[in-house]
Every structure is written in C-alpha cells, then in structure tokens.
mmCIF file of C-alpha atoms and ligand atoms in Angstrom:
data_model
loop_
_atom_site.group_PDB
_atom_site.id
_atom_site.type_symbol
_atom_site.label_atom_id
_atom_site.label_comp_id
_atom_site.label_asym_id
_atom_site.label_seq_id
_atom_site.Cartn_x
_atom_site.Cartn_y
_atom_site.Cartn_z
ATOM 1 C CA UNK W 140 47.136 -94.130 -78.012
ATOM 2 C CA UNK W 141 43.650 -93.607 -78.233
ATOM 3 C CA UNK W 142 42.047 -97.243 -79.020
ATOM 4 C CA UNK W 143 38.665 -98.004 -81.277
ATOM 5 C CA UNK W 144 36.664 -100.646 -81.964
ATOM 6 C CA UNK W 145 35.139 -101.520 -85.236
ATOM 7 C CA UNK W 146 31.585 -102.938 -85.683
ATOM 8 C CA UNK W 147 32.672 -105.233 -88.207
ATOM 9 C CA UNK W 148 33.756 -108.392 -88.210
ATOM 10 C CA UNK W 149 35.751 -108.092 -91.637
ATOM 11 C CA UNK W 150 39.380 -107.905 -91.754
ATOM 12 C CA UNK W 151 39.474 -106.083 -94.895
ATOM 13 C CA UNK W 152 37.208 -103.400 -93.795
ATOM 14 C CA UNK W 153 39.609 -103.026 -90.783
ATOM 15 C CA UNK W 154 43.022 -102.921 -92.929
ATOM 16 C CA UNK W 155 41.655 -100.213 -95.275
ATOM 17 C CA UNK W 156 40.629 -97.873 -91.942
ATOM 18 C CA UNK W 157 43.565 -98.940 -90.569
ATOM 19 C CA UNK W 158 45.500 -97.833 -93.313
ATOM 20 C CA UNK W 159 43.888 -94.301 -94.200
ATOM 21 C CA UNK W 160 43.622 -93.651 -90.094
ATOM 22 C CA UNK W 161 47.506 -94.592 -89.895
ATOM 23 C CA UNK W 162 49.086 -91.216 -89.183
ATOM 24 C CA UNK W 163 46.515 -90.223 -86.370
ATOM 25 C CA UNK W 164 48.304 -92.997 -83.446
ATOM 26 C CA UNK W 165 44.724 -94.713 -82.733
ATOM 27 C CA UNK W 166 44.574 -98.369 -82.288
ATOM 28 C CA UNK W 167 41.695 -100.052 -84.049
ATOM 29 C CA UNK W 168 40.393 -103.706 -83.138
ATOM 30 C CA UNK W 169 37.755 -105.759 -85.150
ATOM 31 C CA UNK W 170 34.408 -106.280 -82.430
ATOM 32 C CA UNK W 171 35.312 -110.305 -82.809
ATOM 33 C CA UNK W 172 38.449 -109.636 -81.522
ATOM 34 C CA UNK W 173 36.993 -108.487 -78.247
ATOM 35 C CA UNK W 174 34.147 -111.573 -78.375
ATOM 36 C CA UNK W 175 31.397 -109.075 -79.192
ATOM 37 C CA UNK W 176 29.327 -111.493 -81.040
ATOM 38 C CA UNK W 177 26.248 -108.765 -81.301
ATOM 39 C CA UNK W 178 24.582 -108.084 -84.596
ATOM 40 C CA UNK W 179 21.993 -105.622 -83.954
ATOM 41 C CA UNK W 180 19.132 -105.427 -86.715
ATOM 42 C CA UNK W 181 19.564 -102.661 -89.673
ATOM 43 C CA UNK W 182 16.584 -101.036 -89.035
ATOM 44 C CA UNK W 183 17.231 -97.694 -91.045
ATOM 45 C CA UNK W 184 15.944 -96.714 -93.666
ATOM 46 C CA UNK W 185 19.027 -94.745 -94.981
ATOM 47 C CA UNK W 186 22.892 -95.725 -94.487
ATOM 48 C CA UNK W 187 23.858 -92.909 -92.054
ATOM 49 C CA UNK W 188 20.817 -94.567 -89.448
ATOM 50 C CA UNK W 189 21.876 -97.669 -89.982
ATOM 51 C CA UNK W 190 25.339 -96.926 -88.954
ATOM 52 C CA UNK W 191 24.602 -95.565 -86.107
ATOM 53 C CA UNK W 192 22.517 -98.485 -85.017
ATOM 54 C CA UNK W 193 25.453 -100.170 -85.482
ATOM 55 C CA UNK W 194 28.320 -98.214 -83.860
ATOM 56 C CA UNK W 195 25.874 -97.250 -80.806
ATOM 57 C CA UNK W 196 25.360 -100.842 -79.896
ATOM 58 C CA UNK W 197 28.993 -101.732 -80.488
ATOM 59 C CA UNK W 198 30.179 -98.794 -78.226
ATOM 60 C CA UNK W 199 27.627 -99.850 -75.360
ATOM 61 C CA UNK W 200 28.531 -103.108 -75.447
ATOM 62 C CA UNK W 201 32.645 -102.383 -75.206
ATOM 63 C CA UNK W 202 32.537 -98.949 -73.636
ATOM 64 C CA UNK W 203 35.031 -98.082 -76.097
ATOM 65 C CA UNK W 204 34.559 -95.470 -78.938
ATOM 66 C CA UNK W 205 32.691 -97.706 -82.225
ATOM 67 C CA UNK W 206 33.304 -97.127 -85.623
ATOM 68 C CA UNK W 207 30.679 -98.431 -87.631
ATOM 69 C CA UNK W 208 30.070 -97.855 -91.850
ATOM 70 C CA UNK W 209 26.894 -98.580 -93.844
ATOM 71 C CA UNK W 210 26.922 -98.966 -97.264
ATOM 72 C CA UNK W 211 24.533 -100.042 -100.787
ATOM 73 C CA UNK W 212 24.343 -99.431 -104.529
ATOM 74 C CA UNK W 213 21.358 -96.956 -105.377
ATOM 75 C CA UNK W 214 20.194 -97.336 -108.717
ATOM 76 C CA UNK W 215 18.051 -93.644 -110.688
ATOM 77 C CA UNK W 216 15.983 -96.065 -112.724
ATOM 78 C CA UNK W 217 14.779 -98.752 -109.385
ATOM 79 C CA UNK W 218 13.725 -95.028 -107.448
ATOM 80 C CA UNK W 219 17.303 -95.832 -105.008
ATOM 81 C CA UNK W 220 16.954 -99.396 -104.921
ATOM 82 C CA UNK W 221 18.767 -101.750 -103.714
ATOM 83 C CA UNK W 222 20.070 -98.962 -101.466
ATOM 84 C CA UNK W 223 20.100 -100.010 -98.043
ATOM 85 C CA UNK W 224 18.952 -103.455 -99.001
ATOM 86 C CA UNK W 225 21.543 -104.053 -100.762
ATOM 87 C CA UNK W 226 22.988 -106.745 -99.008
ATOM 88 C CA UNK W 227 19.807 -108.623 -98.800
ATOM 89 C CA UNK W 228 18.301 -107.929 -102.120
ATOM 90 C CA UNK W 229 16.434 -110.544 -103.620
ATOM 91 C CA UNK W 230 15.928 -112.398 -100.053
ATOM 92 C CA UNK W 231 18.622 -114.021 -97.492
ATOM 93 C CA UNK W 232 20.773 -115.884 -98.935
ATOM 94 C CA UNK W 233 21.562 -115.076 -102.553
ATOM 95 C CA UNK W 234 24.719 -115.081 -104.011
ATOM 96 C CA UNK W 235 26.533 -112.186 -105.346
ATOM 97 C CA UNK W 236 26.409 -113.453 -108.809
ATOM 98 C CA UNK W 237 22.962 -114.301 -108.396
ATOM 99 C CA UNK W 238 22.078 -110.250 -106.804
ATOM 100 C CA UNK W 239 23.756 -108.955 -110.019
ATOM 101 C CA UNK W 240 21.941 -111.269 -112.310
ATOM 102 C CA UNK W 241 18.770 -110.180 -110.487
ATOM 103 C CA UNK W 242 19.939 -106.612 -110.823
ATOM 104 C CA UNK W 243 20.612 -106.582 -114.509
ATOM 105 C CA UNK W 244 17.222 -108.433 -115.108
ATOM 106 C CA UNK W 245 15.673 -105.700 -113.233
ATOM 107 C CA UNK W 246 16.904 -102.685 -115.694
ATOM 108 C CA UNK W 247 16.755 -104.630 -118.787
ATOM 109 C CA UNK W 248 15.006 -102.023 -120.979
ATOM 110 C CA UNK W 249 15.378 -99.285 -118.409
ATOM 111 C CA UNK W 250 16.740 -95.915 -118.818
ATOM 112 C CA UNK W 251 19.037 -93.640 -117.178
ATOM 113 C CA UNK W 252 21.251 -96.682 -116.295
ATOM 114 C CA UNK W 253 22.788 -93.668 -113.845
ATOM 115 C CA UNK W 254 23.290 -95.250 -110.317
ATOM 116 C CA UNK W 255 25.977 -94.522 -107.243
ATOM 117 C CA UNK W 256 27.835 -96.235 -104.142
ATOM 118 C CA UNK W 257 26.952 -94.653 -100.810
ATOM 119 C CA UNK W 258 28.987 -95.143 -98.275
ATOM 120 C CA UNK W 259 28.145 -93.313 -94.299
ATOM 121 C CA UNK W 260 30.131 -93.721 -91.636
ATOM 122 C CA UNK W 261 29.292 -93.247 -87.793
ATOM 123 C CA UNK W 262 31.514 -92.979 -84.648
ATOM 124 C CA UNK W 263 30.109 -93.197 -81.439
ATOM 125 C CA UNK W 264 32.442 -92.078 -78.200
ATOM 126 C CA UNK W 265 31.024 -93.386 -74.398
ATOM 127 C CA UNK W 266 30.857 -89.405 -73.673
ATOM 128 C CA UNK W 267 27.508 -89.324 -76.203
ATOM 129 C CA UNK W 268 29.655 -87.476 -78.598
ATOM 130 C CA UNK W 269 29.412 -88.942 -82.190
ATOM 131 C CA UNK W 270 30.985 -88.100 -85.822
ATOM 132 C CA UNK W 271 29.685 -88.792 -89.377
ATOM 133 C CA UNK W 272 31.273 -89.376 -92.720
ATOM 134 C CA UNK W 273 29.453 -89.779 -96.277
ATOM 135 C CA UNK W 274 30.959 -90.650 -99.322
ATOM 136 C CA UNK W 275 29.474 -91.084 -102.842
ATOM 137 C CA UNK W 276 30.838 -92.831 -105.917
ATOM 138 C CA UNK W 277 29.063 -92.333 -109.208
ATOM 139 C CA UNK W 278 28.409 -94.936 -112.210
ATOM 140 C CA UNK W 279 25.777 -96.975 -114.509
ATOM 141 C CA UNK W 280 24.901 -100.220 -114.185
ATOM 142 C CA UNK W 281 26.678 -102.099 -116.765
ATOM 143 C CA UNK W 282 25.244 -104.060 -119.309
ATOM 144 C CA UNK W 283 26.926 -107.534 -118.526
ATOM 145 C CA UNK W 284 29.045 -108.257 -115.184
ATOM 146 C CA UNK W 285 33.230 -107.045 -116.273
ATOM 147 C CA UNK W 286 36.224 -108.414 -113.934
ATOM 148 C CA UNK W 287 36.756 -110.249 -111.041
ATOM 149 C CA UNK W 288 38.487 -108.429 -108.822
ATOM 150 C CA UNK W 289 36.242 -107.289 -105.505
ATOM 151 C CA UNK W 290 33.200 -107.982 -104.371
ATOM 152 C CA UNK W 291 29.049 -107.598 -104.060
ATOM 153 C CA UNK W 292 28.036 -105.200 -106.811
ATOM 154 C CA UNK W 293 30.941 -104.549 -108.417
ATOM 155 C CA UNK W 294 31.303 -106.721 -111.346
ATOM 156 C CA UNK W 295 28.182 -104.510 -112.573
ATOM 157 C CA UNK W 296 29.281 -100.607 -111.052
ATOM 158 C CA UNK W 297 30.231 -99.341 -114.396
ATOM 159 C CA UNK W 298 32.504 -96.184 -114.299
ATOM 160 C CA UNK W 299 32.120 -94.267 -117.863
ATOM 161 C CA UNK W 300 35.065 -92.290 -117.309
ATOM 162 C CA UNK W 301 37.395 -95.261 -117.034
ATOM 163 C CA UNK W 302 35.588 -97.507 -119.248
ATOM 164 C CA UNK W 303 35.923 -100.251 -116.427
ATOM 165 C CA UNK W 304 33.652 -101.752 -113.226
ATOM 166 C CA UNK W 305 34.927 -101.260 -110.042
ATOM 167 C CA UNK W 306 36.004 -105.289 -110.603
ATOM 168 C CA UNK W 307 38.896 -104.201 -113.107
ATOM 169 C CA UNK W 308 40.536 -102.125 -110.825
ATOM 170 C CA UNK W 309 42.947 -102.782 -108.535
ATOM 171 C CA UNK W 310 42.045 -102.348 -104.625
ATOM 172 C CA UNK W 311 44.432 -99.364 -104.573
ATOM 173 C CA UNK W 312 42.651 -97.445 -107.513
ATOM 174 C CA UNK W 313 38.910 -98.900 -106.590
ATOM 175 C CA UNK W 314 39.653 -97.197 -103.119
ATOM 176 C CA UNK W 315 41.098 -93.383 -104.288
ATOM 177 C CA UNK W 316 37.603 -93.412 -105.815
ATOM 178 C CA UNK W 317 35.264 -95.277 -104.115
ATOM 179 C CA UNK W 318 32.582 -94.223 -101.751
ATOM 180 C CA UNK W 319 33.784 -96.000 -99.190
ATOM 181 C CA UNK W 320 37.149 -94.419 -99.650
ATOM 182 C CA UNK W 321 35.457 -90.900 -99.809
ATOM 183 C CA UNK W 322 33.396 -91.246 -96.621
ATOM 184 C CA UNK W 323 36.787 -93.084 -94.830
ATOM 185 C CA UNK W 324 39.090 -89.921 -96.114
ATOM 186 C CA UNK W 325 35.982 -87.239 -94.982
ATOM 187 C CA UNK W 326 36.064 -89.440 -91.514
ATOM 188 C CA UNK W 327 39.933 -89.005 -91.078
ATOM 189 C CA UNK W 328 39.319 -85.574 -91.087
ATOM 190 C CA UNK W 329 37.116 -85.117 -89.151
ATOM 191 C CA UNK W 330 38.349 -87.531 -86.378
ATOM 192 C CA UNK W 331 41.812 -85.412 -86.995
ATOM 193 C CA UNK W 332 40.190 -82.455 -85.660
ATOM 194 C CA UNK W 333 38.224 -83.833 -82.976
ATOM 195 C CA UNK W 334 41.274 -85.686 -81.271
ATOM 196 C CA UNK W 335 43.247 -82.259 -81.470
HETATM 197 P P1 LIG E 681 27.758 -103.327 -95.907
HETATM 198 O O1 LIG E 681 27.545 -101.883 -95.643
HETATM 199 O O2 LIG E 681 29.194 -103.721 -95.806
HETATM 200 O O3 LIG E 681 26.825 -104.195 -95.118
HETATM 201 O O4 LIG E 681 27.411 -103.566 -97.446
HETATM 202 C C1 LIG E 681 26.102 -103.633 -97.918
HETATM 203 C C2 LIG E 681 26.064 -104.274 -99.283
HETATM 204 O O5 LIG E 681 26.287 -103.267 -100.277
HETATM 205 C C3 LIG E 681 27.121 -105.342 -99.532
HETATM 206 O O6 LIG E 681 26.668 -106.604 -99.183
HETATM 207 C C4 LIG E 681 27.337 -105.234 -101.019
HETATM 208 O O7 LIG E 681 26.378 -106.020 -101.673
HETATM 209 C C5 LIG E 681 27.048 -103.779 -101.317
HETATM 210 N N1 LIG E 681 28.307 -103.015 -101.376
HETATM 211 C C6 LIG E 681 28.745 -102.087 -100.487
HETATM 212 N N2 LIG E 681 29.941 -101.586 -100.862
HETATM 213 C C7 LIG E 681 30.254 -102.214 -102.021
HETATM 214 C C8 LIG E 681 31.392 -102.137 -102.887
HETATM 215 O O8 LIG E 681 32.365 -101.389 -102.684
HETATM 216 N N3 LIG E 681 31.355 -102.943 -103.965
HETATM 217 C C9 LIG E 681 30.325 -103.769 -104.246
HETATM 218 N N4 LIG E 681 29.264 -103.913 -103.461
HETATM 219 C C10 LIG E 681 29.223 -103.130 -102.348
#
C-alpha cells in the first residue's frame, strides 16, 4: 500500500480525501500525526502556488509523497478578492462571522454579486514528480449570512440554482458540488492513472 502524507493538520480535510481516494489502497496520514509541526509561509499569489509551497515542504520534510490543497472565495465585483487571502482577510485573527460581515459590507451596493470557490490541489512524490487538481464551484454572495452548517465563507456562498448557501446543505451534498470536491474527484483521477 502506497502511503501519503497530508499537509494539513485537519481531520476533516483528511476524512473527505480519505473517503473519495478509498478504492485506490493508499494510506493517508495527517503531517501532525508524523510530528511535522512545519507551516511554511503562503507566499503565492494564486492557489495552485500556494499548494505547492505547501506539499513540497511537507514531502521534504517526511520523504514521503505530500498532498497538499489551497483554497479561497473569489468575488467578480472585489477584482478576485479575498481569493488567496481568504483565510486572512481583514487581518489575523478575525472571526468567520466577523470575515463575512466584512465581506457583505464590502459589496453592499455592488453589482454582479457573481463570485466562485477555488479549490487546487498539489502532490509532490520524493522522485520530483508532482500532480495537480483544480476545482471550481460557482455562486453570488448572498445578501445576509443563511444556515449553519460548515464553515469560513459559507454562510454567505449563495448557490442560485438551489436557492441555498453552501451552510444549508448537508456535508454529503456541499461536497458532490463543491470545489473542493471537484479538484479532490479531478485528483483521484489523476493519481488513478499515475499509480497504474
Ligand atoms: P484553506 O485552503 O483551507 O487554507 O482555506 C482558505 C480559506 O478559504 C478558509 O479559511 C476559508 O475562509 C475559505 N474557504 C475555503 N474553502 C471553503 C469552503 O468550502 N467553505 C467556506 N470557506 C472556505
């Protein structure tokens, strides 16, 4: 069984790639669980760079192949913003209530409200070889925050098609559509092939 680490020390990032990468025998741990305690800087300026920053550094550092995603919420009307700022919009430290209220201060009066999830995912092997993954998710920032299931952004990731934000859908449906799901399914694939 081939075995991967993830550059992540989130257990619920690591149950949803364990689930999709089930069928392909490879055994995924979380970086903590090998005491890598490294948190290289997100230099990037888009999600597929800053992946790689991280899974490079995670595969150096375990000499095991690294899986590593990057992901934000890039908004038509803020020119891509908070894109990959996302997690640090508004400065260190703010809450995720508090980034959405920023957020939806921010477009008051704007239009298109047209934004999208990115999601890109890097894996880097010890022999230099490396594989990317994208995946894209499209809504509008909603008027008001809607639900309470999930997390970050997406209270306020309107989808119009469903009439609901990602955070009044269940973890099963959020992920058949999200972009983190996309770029995770486009990944399988492609790590599929290159294991054959
Ligand atoms: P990271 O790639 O896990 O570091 O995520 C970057 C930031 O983007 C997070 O802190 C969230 O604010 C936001 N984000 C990424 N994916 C999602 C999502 O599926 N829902 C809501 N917010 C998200």
């Amino acid at each position: 069984m081939t075995k991967f680490v993830l550059a992540s020390h989130n257990k619920k990032k690591l149950a949803e790639l364990q689930s999709i990468l089930a069928d392909l025998g490879v055994e995924i741990a979380l970086q903590s669980d090998l005491g890598l305690d490294l948190e290289p800087e997100e230099t990037g300026t888009t999600f597929a760079e800053n992946s790689l920053i991280k899974a490079k550094a995670v595969m150096e550092a375990s000499g095991l192949p690294a899986i590593a995603d990057d992901s934000g919420l890039c908004v038509d009307a803020l020119n891509g913003a908070p894109g990959v700022y996302s997690a640090r919009y508004g400065g260190p430290g703010l809450t995720d209530t508090e980034k959405n209220t920023l957020l939806l201060r921010a477009m008051n009066g704007q239009s298109p409200r047209s934004c999208h999830f990115a999601c890109a995912i890097t894996c880097c092997f010890p022999n230099g070889d490396v594989l990317t993954a994208e995946g894209r998710c499209n809504g509008t920032v909603a008027f008001a925050p809607m639900g309470t299931d999930g997390f970050g952004y997406d209270p306020i990731f309107f989808l119009p098609g469903l009439k609901k934000t990602f955070a009044q859908l269940s973890p099963q449906e959020k992920n058949a559509l999200s972009h983190r799901g996309n770029a995770l399914r486009a990944f399988a694939a492609k790590l599929e092939d290159y294991l054959k």
